[in-house]
Structure formats: C-alpha cells, structure tokens
PDB file of C-alpha atoms and ligand atoms in Angstrom:
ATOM      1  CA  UNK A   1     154.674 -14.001  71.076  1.00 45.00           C
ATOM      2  CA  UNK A   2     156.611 -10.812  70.314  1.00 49.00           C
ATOM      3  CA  UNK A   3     157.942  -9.539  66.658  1.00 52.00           C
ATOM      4  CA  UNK A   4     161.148 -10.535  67.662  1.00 51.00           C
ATOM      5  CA  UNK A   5     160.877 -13.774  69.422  1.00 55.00           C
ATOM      6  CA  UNK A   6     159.067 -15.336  66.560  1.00 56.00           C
ATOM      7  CA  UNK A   7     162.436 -15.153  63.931  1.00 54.00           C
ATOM      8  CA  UNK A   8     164.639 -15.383  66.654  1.00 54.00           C
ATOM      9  CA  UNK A   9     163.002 -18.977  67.234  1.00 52.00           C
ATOM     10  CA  UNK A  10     163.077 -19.808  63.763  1.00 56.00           C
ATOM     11  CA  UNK A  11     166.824 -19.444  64.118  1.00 56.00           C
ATOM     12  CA  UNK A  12     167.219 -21.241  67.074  1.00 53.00           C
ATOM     13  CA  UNK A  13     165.440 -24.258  64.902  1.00 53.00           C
ATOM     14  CA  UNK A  14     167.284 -24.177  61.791  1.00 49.00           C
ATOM     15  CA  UNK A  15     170.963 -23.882  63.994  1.00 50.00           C
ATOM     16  CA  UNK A  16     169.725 -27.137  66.024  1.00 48.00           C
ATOM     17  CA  UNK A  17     168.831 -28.839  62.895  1.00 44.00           C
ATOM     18  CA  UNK A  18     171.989 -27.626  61.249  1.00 47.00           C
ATOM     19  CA  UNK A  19     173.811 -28.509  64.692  1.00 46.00           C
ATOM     20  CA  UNK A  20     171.966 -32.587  64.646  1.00 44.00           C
ATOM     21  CA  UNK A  21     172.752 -32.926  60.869  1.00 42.00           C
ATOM     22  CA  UNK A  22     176.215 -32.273  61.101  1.00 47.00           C
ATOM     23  CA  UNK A  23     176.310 -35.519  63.832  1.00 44.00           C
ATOM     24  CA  UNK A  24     176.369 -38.858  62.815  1.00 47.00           C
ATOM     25  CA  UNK A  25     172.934 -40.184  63.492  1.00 43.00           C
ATOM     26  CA  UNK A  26     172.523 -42.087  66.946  1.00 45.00           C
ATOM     27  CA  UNK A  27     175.355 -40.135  68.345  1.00 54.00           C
ATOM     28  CA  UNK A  28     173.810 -38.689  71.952  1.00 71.00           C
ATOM     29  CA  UNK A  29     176.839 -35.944  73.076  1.00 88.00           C
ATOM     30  CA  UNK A  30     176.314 -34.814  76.695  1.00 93.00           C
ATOM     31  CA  UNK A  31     178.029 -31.206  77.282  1.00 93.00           C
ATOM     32  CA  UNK A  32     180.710 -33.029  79.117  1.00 94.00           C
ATOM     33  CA  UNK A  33     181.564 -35.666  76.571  1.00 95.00           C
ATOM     34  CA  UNK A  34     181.608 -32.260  73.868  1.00 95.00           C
ATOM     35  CA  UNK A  35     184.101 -30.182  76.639  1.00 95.00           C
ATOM     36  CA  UNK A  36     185.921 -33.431  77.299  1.00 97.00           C
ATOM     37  CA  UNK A  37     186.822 -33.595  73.704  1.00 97.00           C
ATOM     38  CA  UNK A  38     187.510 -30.127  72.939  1.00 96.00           C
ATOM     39  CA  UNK A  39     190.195 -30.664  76.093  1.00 97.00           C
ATOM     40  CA  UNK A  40     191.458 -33.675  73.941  1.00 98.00           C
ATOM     41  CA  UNK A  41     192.257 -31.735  70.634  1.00 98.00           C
ATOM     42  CA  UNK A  42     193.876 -29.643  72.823  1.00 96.00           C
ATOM     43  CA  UNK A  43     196.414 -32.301  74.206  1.00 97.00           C
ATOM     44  CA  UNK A  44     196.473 -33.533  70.599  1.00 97.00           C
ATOM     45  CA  UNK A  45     197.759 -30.244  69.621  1.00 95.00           C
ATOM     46  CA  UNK A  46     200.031 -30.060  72.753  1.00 94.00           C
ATOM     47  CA  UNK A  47     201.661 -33.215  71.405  1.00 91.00           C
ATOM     48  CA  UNK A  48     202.018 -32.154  67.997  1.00 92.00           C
ATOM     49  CA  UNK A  49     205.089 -30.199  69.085  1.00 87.00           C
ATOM     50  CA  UNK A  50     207.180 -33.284  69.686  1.00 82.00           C
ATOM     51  CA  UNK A  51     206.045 -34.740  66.198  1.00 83.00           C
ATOM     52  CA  UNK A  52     207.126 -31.559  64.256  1.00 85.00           C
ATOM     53  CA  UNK A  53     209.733 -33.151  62.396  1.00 80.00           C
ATOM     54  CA  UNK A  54     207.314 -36.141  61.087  1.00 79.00           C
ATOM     55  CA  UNK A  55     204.571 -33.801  60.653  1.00 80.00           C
ATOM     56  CA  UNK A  56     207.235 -31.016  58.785  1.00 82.00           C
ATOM     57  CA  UNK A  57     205.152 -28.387  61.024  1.00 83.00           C
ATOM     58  CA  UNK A  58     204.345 -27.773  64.354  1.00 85.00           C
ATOM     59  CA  UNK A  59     200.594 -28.291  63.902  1.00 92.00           C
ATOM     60  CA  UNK A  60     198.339 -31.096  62.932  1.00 95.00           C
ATOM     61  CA  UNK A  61     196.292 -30.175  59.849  1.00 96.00           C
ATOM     62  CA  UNK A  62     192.545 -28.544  61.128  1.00 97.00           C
ATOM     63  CA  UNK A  63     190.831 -30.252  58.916  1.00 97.00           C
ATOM     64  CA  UNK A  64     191.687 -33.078  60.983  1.00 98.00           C
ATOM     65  CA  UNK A  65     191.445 -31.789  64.323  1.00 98.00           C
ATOM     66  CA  UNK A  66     187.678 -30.667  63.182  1.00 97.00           C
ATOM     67  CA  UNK A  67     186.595 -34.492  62.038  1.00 98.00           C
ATOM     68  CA  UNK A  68     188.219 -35.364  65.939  1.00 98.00           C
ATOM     69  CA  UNK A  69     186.294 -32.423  67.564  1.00 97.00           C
ATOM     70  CA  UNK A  70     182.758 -33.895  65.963  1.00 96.00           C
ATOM     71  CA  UNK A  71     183.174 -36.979  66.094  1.00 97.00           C
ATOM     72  CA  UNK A  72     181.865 -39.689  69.206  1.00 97.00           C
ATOM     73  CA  UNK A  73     184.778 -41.141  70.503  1.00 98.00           C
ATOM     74  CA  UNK A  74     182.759 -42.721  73.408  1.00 97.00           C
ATOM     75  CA  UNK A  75     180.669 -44.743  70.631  1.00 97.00           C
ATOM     76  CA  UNK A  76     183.608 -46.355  69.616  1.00 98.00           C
ATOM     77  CA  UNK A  77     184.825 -47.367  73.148  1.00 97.00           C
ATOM     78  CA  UNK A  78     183.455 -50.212  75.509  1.00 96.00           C
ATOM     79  CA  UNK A  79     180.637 -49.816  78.154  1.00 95.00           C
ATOM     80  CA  UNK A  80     182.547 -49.670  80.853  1.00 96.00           C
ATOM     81  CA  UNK A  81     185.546 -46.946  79.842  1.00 96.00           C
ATOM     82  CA  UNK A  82     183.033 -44.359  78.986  1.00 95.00           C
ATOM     83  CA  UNK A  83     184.788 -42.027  81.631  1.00 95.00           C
ATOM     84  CA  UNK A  84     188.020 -42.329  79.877  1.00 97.00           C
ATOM     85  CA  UNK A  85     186.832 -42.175  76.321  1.00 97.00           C
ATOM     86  CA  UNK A  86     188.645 -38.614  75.677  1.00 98.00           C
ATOM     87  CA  UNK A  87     191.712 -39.273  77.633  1.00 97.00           C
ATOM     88  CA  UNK A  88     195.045 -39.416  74.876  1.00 97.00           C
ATOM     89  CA  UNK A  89     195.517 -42.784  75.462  1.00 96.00           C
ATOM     90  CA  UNK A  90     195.016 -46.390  74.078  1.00 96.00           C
ATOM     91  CA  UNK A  91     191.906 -48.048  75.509  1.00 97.00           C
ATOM     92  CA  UNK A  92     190.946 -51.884  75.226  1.00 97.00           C
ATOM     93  CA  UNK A  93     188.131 -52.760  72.933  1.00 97.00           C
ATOM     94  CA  UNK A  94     187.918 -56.951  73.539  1.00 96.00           C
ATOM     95  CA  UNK A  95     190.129 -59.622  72.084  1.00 96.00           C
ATOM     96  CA  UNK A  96     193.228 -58.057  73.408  1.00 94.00           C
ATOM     97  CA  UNK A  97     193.075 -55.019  71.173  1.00 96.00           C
ATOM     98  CA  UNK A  98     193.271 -51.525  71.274  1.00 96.00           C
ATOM     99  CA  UNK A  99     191.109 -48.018  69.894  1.00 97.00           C
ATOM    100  CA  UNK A 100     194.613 -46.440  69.382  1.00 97.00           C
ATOM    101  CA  UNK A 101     195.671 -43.025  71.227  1.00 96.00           C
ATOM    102  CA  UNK A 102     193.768 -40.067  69.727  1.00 98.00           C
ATOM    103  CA  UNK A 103     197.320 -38.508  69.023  1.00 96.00           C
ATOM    104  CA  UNK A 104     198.356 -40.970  66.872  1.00 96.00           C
ATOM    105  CA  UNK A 105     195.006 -41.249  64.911  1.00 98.00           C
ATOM    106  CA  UNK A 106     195.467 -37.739  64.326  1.00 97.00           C
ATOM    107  CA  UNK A 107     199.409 -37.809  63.395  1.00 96.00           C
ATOM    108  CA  UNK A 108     198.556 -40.828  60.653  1.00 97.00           C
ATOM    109  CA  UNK A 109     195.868 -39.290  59.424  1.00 98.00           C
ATOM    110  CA  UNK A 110     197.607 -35.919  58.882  1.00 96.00           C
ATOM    111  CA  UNK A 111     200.188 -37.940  57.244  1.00 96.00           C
ATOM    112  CA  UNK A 112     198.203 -39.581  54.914  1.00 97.00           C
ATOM    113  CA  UNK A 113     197.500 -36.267  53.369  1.00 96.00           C
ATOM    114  CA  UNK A 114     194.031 -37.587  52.305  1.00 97.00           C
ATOM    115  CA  UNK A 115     191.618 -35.530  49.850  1.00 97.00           C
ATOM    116  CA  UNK A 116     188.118 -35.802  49.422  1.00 98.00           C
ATOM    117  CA  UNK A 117     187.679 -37.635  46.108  1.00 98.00           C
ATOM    118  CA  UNK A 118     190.603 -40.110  47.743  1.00 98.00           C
ATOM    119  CA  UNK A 119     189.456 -44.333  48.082  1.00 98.00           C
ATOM    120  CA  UNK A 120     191.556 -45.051  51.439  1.00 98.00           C
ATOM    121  CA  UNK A 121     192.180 -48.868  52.823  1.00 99.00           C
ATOM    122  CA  UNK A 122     192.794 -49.076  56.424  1.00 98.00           C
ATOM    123  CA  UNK A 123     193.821 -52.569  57.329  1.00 98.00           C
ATOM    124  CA  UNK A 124     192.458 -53.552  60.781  1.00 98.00           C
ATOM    125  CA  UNK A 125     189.556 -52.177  61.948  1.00 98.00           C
ATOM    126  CA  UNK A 126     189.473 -52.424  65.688  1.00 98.00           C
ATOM    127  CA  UNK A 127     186.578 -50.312  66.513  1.00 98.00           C
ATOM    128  CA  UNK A 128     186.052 -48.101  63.671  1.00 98.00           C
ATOM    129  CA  UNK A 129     186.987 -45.541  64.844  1.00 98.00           C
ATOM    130  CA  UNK A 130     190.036 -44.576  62.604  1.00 98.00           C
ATOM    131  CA  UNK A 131     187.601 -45.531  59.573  1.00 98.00           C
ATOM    132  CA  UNK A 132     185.189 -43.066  61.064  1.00 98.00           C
ATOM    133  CA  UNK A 133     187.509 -40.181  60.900  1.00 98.00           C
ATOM    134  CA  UNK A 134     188.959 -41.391  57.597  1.00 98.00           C
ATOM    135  CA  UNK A 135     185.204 -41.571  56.021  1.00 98.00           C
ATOM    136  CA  UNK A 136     184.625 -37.953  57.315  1.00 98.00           C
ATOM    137  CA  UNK A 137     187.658 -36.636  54.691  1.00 98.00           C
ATOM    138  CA  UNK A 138     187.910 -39.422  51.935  1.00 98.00           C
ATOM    139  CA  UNK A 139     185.283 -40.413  49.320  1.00 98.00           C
ATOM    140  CA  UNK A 140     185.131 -43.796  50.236  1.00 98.00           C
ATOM    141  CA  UNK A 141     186.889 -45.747  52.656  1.00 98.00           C
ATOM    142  CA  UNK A 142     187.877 -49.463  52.781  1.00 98.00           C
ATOM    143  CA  UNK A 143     188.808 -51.398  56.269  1.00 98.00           C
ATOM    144  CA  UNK A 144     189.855 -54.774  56.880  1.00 98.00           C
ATOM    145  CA  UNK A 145     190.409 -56.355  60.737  1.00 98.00           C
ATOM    146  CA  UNK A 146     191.315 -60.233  60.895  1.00 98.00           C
ATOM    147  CA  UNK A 147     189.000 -61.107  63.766  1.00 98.00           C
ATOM    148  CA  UNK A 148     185.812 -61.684  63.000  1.00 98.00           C
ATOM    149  CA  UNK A 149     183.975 -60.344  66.615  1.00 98.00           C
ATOM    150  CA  UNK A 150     185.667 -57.091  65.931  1.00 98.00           C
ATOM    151  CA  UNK A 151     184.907 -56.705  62.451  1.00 98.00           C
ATOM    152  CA  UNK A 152     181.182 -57.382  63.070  1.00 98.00           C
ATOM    153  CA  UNK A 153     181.066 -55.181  65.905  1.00 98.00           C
ATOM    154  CA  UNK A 154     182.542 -52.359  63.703  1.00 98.00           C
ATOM    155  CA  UNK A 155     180.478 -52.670  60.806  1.00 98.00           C
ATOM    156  CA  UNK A 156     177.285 -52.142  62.719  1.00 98.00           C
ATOM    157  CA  UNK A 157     178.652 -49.355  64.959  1.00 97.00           C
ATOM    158  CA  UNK A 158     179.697 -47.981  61.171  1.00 98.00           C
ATOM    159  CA  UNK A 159     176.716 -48.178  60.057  1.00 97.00           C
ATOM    160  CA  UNK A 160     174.477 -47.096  62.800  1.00 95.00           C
ATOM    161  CA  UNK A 161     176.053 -44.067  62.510  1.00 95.00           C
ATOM    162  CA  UNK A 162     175.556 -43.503  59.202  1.00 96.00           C
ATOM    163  CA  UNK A 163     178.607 -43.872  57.890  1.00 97.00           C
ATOM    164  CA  UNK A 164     177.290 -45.256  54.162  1.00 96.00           C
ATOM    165  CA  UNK A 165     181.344 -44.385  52.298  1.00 98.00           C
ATOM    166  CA  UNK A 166     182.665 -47.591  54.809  1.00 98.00           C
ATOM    167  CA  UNK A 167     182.609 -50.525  53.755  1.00 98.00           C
ATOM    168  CA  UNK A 168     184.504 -53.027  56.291  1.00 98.00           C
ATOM    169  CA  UNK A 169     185.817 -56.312  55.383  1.00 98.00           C
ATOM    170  CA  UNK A 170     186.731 -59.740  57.345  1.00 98.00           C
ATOM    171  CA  UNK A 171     190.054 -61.233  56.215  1.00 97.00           C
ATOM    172  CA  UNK A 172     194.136 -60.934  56.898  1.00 98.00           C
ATOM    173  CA  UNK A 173     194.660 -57.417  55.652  1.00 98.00           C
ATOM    174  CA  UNK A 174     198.621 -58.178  54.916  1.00 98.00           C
ATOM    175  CA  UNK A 175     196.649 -58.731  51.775  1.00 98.00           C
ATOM    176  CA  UNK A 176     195.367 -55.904  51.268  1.00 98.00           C
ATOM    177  CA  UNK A 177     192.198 -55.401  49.890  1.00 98.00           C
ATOM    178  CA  UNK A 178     192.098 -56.470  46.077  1.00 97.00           C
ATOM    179  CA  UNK A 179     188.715 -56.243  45.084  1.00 97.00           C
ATOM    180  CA  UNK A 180     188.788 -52.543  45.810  1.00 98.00           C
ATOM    181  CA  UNK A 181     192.821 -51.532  44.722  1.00 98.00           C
ATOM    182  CA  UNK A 182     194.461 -49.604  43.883  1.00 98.00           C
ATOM    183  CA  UNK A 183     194.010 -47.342  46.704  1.00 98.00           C
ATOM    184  CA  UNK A 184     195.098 -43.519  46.866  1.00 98.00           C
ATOM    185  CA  UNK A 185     196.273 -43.473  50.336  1.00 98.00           C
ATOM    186  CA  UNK A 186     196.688 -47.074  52.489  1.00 98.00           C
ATOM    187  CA  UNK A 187     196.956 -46.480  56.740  1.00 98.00           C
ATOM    188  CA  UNK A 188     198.103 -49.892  59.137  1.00 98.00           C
ATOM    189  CA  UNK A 189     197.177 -49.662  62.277  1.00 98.00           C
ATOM    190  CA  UNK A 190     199.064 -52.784  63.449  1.00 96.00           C
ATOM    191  CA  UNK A 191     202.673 -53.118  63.674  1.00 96.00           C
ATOM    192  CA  UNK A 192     204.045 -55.341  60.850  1.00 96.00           C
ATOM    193  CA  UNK A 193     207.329 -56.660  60.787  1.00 94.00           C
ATOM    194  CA  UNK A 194     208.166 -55.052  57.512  1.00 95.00           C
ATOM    195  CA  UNK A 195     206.380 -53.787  54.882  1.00 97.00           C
ATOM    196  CA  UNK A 196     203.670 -56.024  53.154  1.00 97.00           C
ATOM    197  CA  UNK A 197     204.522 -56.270  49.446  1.00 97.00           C
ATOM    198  CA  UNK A 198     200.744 -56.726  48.674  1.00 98.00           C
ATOM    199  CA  UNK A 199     199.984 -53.035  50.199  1.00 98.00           C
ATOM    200  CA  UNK A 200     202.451 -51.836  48.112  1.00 98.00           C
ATOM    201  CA  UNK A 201     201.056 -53.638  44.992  1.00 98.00           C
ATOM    202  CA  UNK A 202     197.912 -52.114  46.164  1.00 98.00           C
ATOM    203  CA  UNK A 203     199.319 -48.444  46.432  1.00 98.00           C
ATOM    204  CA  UNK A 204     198.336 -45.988  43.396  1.00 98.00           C
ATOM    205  CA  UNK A 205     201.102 -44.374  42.299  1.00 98.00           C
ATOM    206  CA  UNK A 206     201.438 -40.782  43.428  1.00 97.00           C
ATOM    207  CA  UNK A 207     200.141 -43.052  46.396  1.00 98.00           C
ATOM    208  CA  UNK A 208     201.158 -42.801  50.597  1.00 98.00           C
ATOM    209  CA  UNK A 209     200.766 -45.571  53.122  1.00 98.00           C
ATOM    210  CA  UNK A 210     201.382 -45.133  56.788  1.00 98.00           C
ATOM    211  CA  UNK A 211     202.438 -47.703  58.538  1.00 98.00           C
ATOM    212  CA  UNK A 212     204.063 -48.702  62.168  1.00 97.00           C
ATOM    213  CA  UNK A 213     206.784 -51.179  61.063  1.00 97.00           C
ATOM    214  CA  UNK A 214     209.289 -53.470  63.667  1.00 94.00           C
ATOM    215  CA  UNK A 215     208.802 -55.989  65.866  1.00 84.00           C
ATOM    216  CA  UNK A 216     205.752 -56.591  68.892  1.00 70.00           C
ATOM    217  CA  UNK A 217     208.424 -56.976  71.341  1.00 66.00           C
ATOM    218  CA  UNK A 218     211.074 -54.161  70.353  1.00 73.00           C
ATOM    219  CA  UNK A 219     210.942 -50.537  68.871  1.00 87.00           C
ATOM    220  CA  UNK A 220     208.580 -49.745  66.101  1.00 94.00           C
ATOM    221  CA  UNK A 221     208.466 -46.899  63.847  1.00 95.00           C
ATOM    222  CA  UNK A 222     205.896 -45.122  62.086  1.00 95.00           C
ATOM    223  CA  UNK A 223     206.892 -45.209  58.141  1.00 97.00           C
ATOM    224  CA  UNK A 224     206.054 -43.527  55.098  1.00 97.00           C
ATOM    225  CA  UNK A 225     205.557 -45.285  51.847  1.00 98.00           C
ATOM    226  CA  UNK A 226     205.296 -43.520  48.987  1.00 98.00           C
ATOM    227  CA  UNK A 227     204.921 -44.842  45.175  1.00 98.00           C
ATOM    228  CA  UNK A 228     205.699 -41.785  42.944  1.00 97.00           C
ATOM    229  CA  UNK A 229     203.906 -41.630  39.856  1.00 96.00           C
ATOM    230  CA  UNK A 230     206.857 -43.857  37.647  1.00 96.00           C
ATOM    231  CA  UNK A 231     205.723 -46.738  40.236  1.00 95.00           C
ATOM    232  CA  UNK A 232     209.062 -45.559  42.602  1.00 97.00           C
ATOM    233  CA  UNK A 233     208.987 -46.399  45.793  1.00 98.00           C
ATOM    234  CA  UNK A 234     210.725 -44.517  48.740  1.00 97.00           C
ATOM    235  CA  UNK A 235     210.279 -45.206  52.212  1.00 97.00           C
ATOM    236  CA  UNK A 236     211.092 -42.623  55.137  1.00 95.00           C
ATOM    237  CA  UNK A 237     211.041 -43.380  59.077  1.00 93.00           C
ATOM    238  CA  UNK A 238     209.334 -41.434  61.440  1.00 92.00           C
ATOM    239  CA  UNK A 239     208.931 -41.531  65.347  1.00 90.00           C
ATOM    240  CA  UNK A 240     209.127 -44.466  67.741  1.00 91.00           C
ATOM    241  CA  UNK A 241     205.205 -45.995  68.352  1.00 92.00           C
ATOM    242  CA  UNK A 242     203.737 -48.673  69.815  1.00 91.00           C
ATOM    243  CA  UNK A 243     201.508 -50.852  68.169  1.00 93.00           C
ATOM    244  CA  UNK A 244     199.651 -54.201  68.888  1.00 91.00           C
ATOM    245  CA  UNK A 245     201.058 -56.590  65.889  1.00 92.00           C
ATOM    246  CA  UNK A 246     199.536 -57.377  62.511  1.00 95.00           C
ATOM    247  CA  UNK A 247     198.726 -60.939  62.895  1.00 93.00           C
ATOM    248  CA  UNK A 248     198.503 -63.501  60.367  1.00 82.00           C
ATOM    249  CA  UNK A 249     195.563 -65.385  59.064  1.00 64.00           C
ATOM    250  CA  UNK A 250     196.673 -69.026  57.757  1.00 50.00           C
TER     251      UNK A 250
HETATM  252  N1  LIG B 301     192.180 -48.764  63.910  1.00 68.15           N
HETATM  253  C1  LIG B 301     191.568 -49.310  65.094  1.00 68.15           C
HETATM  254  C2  LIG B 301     192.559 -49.799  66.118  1.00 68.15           C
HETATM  255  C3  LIG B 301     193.375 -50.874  65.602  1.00 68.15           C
HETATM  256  S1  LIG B 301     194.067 -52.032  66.740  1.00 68.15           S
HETATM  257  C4  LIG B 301     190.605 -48.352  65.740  1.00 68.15           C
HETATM  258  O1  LIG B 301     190.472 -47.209  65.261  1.00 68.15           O
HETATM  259  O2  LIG B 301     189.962 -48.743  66.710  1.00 68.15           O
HETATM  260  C5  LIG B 301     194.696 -53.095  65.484  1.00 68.15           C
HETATM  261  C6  LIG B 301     193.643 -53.949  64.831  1.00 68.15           C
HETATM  262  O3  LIG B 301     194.293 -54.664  63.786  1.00 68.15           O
HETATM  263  C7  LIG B 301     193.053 -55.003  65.764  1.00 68.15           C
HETATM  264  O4  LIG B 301     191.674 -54.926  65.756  1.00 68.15           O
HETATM  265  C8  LIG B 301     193.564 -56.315  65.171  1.00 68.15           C
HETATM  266  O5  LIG B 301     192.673 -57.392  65.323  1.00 68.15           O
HETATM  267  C9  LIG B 301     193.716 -55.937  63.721  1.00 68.15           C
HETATM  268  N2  LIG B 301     194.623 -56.800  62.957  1.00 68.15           N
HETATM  269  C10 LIG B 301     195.763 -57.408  63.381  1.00 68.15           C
HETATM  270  N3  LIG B 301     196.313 -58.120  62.381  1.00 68.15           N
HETATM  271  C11 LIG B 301     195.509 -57.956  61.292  1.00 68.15           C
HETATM  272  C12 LIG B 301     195.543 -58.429  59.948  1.00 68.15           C
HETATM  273  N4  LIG B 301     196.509 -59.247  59.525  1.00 68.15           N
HETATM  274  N5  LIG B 301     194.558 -58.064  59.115  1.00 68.15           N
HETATM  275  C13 LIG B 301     193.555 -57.247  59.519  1.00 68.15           C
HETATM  276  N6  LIG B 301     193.460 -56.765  60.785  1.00 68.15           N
HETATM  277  C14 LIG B 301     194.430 -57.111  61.656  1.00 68.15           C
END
C-alpha cells in the first residue's frame, strides 16, 4: 500500500464512523431514501414562503431543517408506504391516525423556538416521529398519545433508535403531563377544540405551546400560547391546518 493511500484510508474510516455516529442506531439509509429527503427539505423550504407571516421570516430555522435532513422518516412510517415516506404529505400510521406532513412538523417546531437545555411535552405521539425531531434539539422530551397500540409502537421505535432524552407516556394528554411540568415549550399535534387549561397550567412561564385549535369538522388554526414570565397569557392565531382531533379519554 502506497504512502498516501494508507492516511487517506484512515480518513475514509474515521468520516464513516463520524458519518454512522451521527445516525440514530438501526437506521439503514439507502442513497435514495438520503436524495429523497434532501428533495423534501427542499419542498419544506418551498412552502415556507406561504407561512412567512407565522414564521415572521421567509425561512424555516436550519437548525431544524438539519434534524429533518438526518433523520429516518421511513422508520417512522408503515411497511407498506415506504415509497412515499418523503413525500410532504400526511401518511396513515394504524388506528385512523396520521405521521403529520413534514411541513408542518417543521413550521411547529420552528415555532416552538426550542433550545437545547429546554424539557418539551408533545401530547400525542402518533409515530414518534415529531418526538424524534424534538429529542434531536431539546434536553429531554416528554410525549403522551391516548391509544395504547400507538404509544407502544412508538416507544420501541424511540428507543431502538436510541433516542434515551424520550420518554413516552400512555394517557389523555388534555392533561398534560404532571409528573414531568412545568414544561418550557408544550407542541399538540391534535386539533383541540380550544385550548386545554391543564397545558396551560403546565406551561413555564416565559413558556410557548403550539397548538392546532377548532373543530374536526370545520377550520382549524395553528395557535400560539405564550405565558410571559408574570404568568400572562397571550394567544395569537396563525394559518389554517388540518388536524385529526384530540380525543378524550373518560
Ligand atoms: N405527532 C405524531 C402525529 C400525531 S397524529 C407523529 O409525529 O407521528 C395525532 C395523535 O394524537 C394520534 O396518534 C392520536 O391518537 C393522538 N391523540 C388524540 N387525542 C389524544 C389525547 N387526548 N391525548 C394524547 N394523544 C392523543
């Protein structure tokens, strides 16, 4: 082996190892699952234009889009959608639920504004894959989903992973999570019919929760909630969405 192949092998090793640690562990990428997601950031982006006025700018945060362009959608999505597991669009995951649209996981989680010493609630878990991308910028990250298939499902996908900051929960999140409050940032991923006084409760101030608020059958909107630091709360509406609805436990 020549002078220069040796080092230039070395290299090569410690970029792959680099390259597999910076994947969550069990996550296989083919080169077309990596291109078909760097063509979804890009429609993420693309969409970002009609959200400037929620977003206050014309461009989701990169910090965001980078968690999105790592992580495995396709782990979080069923068997049998692999081939549309990039597409910007909702996809069913079993019990008449939804992994939301990668545009809007991006748009909340921009909104939420989270930092990395943040604890973060998500209330319903679906697939895990909002959690995912919430674990990858928060310091710890609670989630709650109401059925209990889902929430199962989710926990070990979570954890296969390695996502070790996640810890899911099985209950009616209109509750929040009380064991674990207050919470520095608080994102809904089902459409309640108003806000959930618990959440609020639940809300630290200086404090933001996202949420998609109206009814299953009409408009929603995505909302704002934010406790300022005197315990204040101010609420601010954003753009239409579409949400399945927060149901309730008994
Ligand atoms: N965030 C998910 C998608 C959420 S779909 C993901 O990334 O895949 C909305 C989820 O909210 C569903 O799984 C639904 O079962 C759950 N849900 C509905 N009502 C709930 C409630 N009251 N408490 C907790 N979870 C609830």
């Amino acid at each position: 082996m020549s002078q220069i192949t040796r080092p230039l092998l070395r290299m090569l090793a410690v970029l792959w190892t680099a390259v597999a640690l910076a994947l969550p562990a069990g996550a296989a990428d083919t080169a077309e699952q990596r291109a078909d997601r760097t063509a979804m950031l890009r429609t993420i982006e693309r969409h970002a234009q009609s959200a400037t006025d929620a977003l206050g700018r014309e461009h989701i945060d990169p910090a965001v889009l980078d968690v999105m362009g790592q992580l495995p959608r396709h782990a979080f999505v069923p068997d049998n959608m692999q081939d549309q597991a990039y597409d910007d669009r909702p996809l069913p995951i079993g019990y008449s639920q939804t992994i939301s649209q990668p545009f809007i996981v991006a748009l909340m989680t921009d909104l939420l504004g989270v930092e990395a010493d943040d604890v973060v609630l998500e209330v319903g878990t679906g697939s895990g894959y909002q959690a995912a991308v919430l674990a990858e910028l928060a310091h710890e990250v609670h989630s709650i989903e109401i059925i209990p298939g889902l929430a199962e499902s989710a926990a070990e996908r979570l954890d296969t992973q390695g996502f070790d900051n996640v810890e899911t929960h099985l209950g009616d999140g209109y509750y929040g999570v009380d064991t674990a409050a207050p919470f520095d940032a608080i994102v809904v991923t089902a459409a309640a019919t108003s806000v959930p006084p618990p959440l609020i409760a639940q809300l630290k101030p200086g404090g933001r929760m996202i949420i998609p608020v109206g009814s299953s059958f009409s408009l929603q909107h995505l909302m704002i909630v934010e406790k300022d630091e005197a315990g204040r709360v101010r609420t601010r509406q954003t753009l239409p969405v579409r949400f399945v609805p927060l149901t309730r436990g008994s």
